mmCIF file of C-alpha atoms in Angstrom:
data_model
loop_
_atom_site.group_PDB
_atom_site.id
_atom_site.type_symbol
_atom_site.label_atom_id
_atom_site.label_comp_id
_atom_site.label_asym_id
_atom_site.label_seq_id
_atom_site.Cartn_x
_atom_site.Cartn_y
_atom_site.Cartn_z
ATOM 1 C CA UNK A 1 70.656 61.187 -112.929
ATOM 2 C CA UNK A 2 74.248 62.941 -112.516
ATOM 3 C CA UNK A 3 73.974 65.908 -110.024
ATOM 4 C CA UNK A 4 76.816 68.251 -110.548
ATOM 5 C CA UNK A 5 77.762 69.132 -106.491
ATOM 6 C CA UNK A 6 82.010 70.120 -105.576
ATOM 7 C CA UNK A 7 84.171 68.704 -102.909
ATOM 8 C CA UNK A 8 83.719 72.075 -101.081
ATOM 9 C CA UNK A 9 79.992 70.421 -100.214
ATOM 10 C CA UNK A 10 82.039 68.090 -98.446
ATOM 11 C CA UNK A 11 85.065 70.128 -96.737
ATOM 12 C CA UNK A 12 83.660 73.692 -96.135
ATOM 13 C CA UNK A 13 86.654 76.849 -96.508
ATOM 14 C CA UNK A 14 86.279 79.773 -95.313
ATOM 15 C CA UNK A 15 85.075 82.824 -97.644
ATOM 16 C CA UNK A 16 82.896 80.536 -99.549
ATOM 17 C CA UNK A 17 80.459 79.579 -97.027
ATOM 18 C CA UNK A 18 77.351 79.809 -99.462
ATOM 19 C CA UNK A 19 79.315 78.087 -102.206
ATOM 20 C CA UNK A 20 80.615 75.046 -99.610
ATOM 21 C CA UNK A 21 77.056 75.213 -97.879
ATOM 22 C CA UNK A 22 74.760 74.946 -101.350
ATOM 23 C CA UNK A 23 76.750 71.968 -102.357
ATOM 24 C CA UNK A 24 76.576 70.247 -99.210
ATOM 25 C CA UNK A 25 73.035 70.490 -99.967
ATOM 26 C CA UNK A 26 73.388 69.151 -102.971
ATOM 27 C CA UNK A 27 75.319 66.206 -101.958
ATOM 28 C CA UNK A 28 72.798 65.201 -99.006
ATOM 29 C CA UNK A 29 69.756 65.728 -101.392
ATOM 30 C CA UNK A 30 71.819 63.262 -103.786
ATOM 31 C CA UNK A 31 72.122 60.637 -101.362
ATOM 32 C CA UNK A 32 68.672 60.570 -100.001
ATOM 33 C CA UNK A 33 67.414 60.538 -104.115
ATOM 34 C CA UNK A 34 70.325 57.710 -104.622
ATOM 35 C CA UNK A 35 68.404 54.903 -102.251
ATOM 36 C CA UNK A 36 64.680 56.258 -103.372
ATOM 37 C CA UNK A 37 65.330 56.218 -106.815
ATOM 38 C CA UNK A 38 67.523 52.964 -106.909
ATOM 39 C CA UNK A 39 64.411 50.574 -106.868
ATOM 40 C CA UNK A 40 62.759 51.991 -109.890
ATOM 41 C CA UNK A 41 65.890 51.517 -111.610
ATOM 42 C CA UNK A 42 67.212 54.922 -111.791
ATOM 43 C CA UNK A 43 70.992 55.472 -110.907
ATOM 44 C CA UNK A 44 71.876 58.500 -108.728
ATOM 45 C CA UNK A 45 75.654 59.462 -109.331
ATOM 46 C CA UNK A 46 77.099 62.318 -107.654
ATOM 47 C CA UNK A 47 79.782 64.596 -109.022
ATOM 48 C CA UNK A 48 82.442 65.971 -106.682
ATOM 49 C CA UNK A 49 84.980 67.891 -108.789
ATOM 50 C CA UNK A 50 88.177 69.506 -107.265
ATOM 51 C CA UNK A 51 90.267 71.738 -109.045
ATOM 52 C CA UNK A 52 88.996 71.953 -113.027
ATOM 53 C CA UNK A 53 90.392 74.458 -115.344
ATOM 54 C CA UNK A 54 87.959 77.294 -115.561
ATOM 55 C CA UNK A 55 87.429 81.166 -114.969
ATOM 56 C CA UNK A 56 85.352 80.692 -112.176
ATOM 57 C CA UNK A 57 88.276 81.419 -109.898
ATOM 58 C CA UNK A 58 89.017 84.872 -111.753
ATOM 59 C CA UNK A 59 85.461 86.244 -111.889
ATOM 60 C CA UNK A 60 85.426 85.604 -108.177
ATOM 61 C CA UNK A 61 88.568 87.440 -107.564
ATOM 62 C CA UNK A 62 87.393 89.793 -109.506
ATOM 63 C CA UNK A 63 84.311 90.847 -107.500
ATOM 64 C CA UNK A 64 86.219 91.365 -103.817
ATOM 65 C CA UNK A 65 85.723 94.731 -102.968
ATOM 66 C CA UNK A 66 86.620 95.780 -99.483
ATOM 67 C CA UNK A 67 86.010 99.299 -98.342
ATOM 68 C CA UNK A 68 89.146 100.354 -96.815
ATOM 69 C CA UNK A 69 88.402 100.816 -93.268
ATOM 70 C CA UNK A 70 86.878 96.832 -93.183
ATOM 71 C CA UNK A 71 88.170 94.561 -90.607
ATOM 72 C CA UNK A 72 88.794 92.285 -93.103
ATOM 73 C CA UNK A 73 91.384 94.324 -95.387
ATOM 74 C CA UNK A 74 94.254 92.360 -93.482
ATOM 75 C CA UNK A 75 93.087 89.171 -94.639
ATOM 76 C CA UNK A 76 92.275 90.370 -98.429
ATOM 77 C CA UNK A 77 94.909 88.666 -99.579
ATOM 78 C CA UNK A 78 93.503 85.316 -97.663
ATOM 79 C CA UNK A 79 90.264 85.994 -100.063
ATOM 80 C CA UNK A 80 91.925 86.421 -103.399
ATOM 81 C CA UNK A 81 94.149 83.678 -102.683
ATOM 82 C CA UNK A 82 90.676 81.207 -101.866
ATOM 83 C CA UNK A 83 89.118 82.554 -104.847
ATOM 84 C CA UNK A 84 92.074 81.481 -107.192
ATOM 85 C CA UNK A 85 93.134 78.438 -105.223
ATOM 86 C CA UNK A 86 91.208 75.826 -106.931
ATOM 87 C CA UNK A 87 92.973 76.471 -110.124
ATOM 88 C CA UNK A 88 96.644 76.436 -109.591
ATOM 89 C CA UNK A 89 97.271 72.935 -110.782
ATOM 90 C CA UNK A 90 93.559 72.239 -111.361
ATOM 91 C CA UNK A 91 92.739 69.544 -114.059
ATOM 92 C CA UNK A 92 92.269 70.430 -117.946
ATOM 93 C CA UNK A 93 88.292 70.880 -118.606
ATOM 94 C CA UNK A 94 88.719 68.295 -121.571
ATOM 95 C CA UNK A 95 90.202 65.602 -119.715
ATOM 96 C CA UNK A 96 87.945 65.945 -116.273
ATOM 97 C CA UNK A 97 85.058 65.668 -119.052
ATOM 98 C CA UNK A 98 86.396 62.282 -120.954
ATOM 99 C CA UNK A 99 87.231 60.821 -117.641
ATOM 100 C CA UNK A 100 83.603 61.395 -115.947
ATOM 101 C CA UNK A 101 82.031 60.600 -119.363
ATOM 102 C CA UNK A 102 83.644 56.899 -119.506
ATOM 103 C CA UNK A 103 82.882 56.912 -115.548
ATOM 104 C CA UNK A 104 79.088 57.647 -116.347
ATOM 105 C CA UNK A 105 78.772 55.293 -119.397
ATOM 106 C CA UNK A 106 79.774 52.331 -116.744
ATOM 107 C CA UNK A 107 77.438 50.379 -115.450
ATOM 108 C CA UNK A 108 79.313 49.529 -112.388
ATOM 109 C CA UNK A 109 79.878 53.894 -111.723
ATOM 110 C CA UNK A 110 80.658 54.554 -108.179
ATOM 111 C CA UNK A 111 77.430 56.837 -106.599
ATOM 112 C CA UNK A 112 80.303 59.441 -106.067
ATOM 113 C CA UNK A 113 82.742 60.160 -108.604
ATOM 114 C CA UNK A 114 85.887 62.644 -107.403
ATOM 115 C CA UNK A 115 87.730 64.201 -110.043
ATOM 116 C CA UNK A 116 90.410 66.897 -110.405
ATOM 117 C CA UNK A 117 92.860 68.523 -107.818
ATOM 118 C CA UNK A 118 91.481 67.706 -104.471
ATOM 119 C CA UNK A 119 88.765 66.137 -105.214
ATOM 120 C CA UNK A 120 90.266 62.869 -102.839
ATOM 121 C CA UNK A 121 92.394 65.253 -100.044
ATOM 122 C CA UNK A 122 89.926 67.299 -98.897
ATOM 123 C CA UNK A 123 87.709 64.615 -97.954
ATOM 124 C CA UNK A 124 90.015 62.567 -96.521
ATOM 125 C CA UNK A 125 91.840 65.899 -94.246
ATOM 126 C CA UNK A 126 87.808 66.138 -93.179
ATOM 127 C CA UNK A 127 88.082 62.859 -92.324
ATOM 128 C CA UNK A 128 90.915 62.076 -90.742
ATOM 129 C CA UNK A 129 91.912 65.829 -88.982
ATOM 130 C CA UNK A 130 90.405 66.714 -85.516
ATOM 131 C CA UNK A 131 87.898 69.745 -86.597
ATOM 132 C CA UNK A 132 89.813 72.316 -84.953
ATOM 133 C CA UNK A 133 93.097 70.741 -86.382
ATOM 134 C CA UNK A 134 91.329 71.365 -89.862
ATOM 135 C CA UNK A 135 90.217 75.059 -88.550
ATOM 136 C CA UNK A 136 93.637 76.337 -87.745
ATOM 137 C CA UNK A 137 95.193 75.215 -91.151
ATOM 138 C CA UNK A 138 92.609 76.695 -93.140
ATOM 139 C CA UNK A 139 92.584 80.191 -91.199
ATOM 140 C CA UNK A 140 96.382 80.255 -91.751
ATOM 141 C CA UNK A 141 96.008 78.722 -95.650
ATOM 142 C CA UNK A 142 93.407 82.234 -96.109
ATOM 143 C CA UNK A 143 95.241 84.467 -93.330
ATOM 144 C CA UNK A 144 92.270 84.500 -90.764
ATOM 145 C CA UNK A 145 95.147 84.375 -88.455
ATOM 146 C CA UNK A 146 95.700 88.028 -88.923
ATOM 147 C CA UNK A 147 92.547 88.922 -87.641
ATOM 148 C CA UNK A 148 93.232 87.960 -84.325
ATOM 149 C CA UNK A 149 95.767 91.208 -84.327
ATOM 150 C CA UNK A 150 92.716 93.335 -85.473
ATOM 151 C CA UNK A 151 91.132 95.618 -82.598
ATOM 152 C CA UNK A 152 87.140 95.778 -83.383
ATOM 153 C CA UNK A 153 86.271 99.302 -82.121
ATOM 154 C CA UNK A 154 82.460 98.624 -80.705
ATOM 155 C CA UNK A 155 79.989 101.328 -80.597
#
């Protein structure tokens, strides 16, 4: 069984919290199918892909829409730039599929294959960062640091 998950399962960013948080899923229902499965015989490999050449990244762009009095119009640029990011660099489609093909066909296939742009540093900044650390680079990285200059007029 090859589940299909993302490294964002494993290092949330911000403006794709249902994206990061569905995968997460995925990864956790994964590993708890990995050890029940394993003693009828059936391998449980998860996929965690980074960067792979796509148009995911442009049909996401391409659906922000922020009215114009939003709080979050000084951080629109933060949004388009997350829903792009995976793709400068990423890996060509063609290769990340002959790669995770051979990986699959072995019988000695790690239960979590990483492939394409980021697919190792993300885990290993989750890892090895103090969460808050991890927090402030990311808000900067998407420009939730221009929020903080945002005055959110209460009713």
């Amino acid at each position: 069984m090859i589940n299909i998950s993302s490294v964002s399962g494993v290092m949330a960013t911000p403006f794709a919290g249902p994206y990061c948080a569905s995968k997460a899923a995925l990864n956790a229902a994964s590993d708890a199918l990995r050890m029940e499965l394993e003693p009828f015989g059936v391998r449980v490999v998860t996929v965690q892909p980074g960067g792979i050449q796509s148009s995911f990244g442009h049909k996401a762009a391409s659906c922000v829409s922020l009215a114009s009095n939003s709080v979050y119009q000084p951080v629109k640029d933060g949004v388009l730039l997350r829903a792009n990011e995976s793709q400068v660099g990423a890996m060509p489609s063609d290769e990340f599929a002959e790669e995770l093909a051979k990986m699959v066909a072995d019988r000695q296939c790690p239960p979590v294959i990483r492939l394409g742009k980021k697919s190792s540093t993300m885990p290993l900044m989750k890892n090895l960062l103090p969460t808050r650390w991890l927090d402030r680079i990311l808000q900067r990285r998407f420009n939730l640091d221009h929020l903080r200059k945002v005055k959110v007029i209460q009713s």
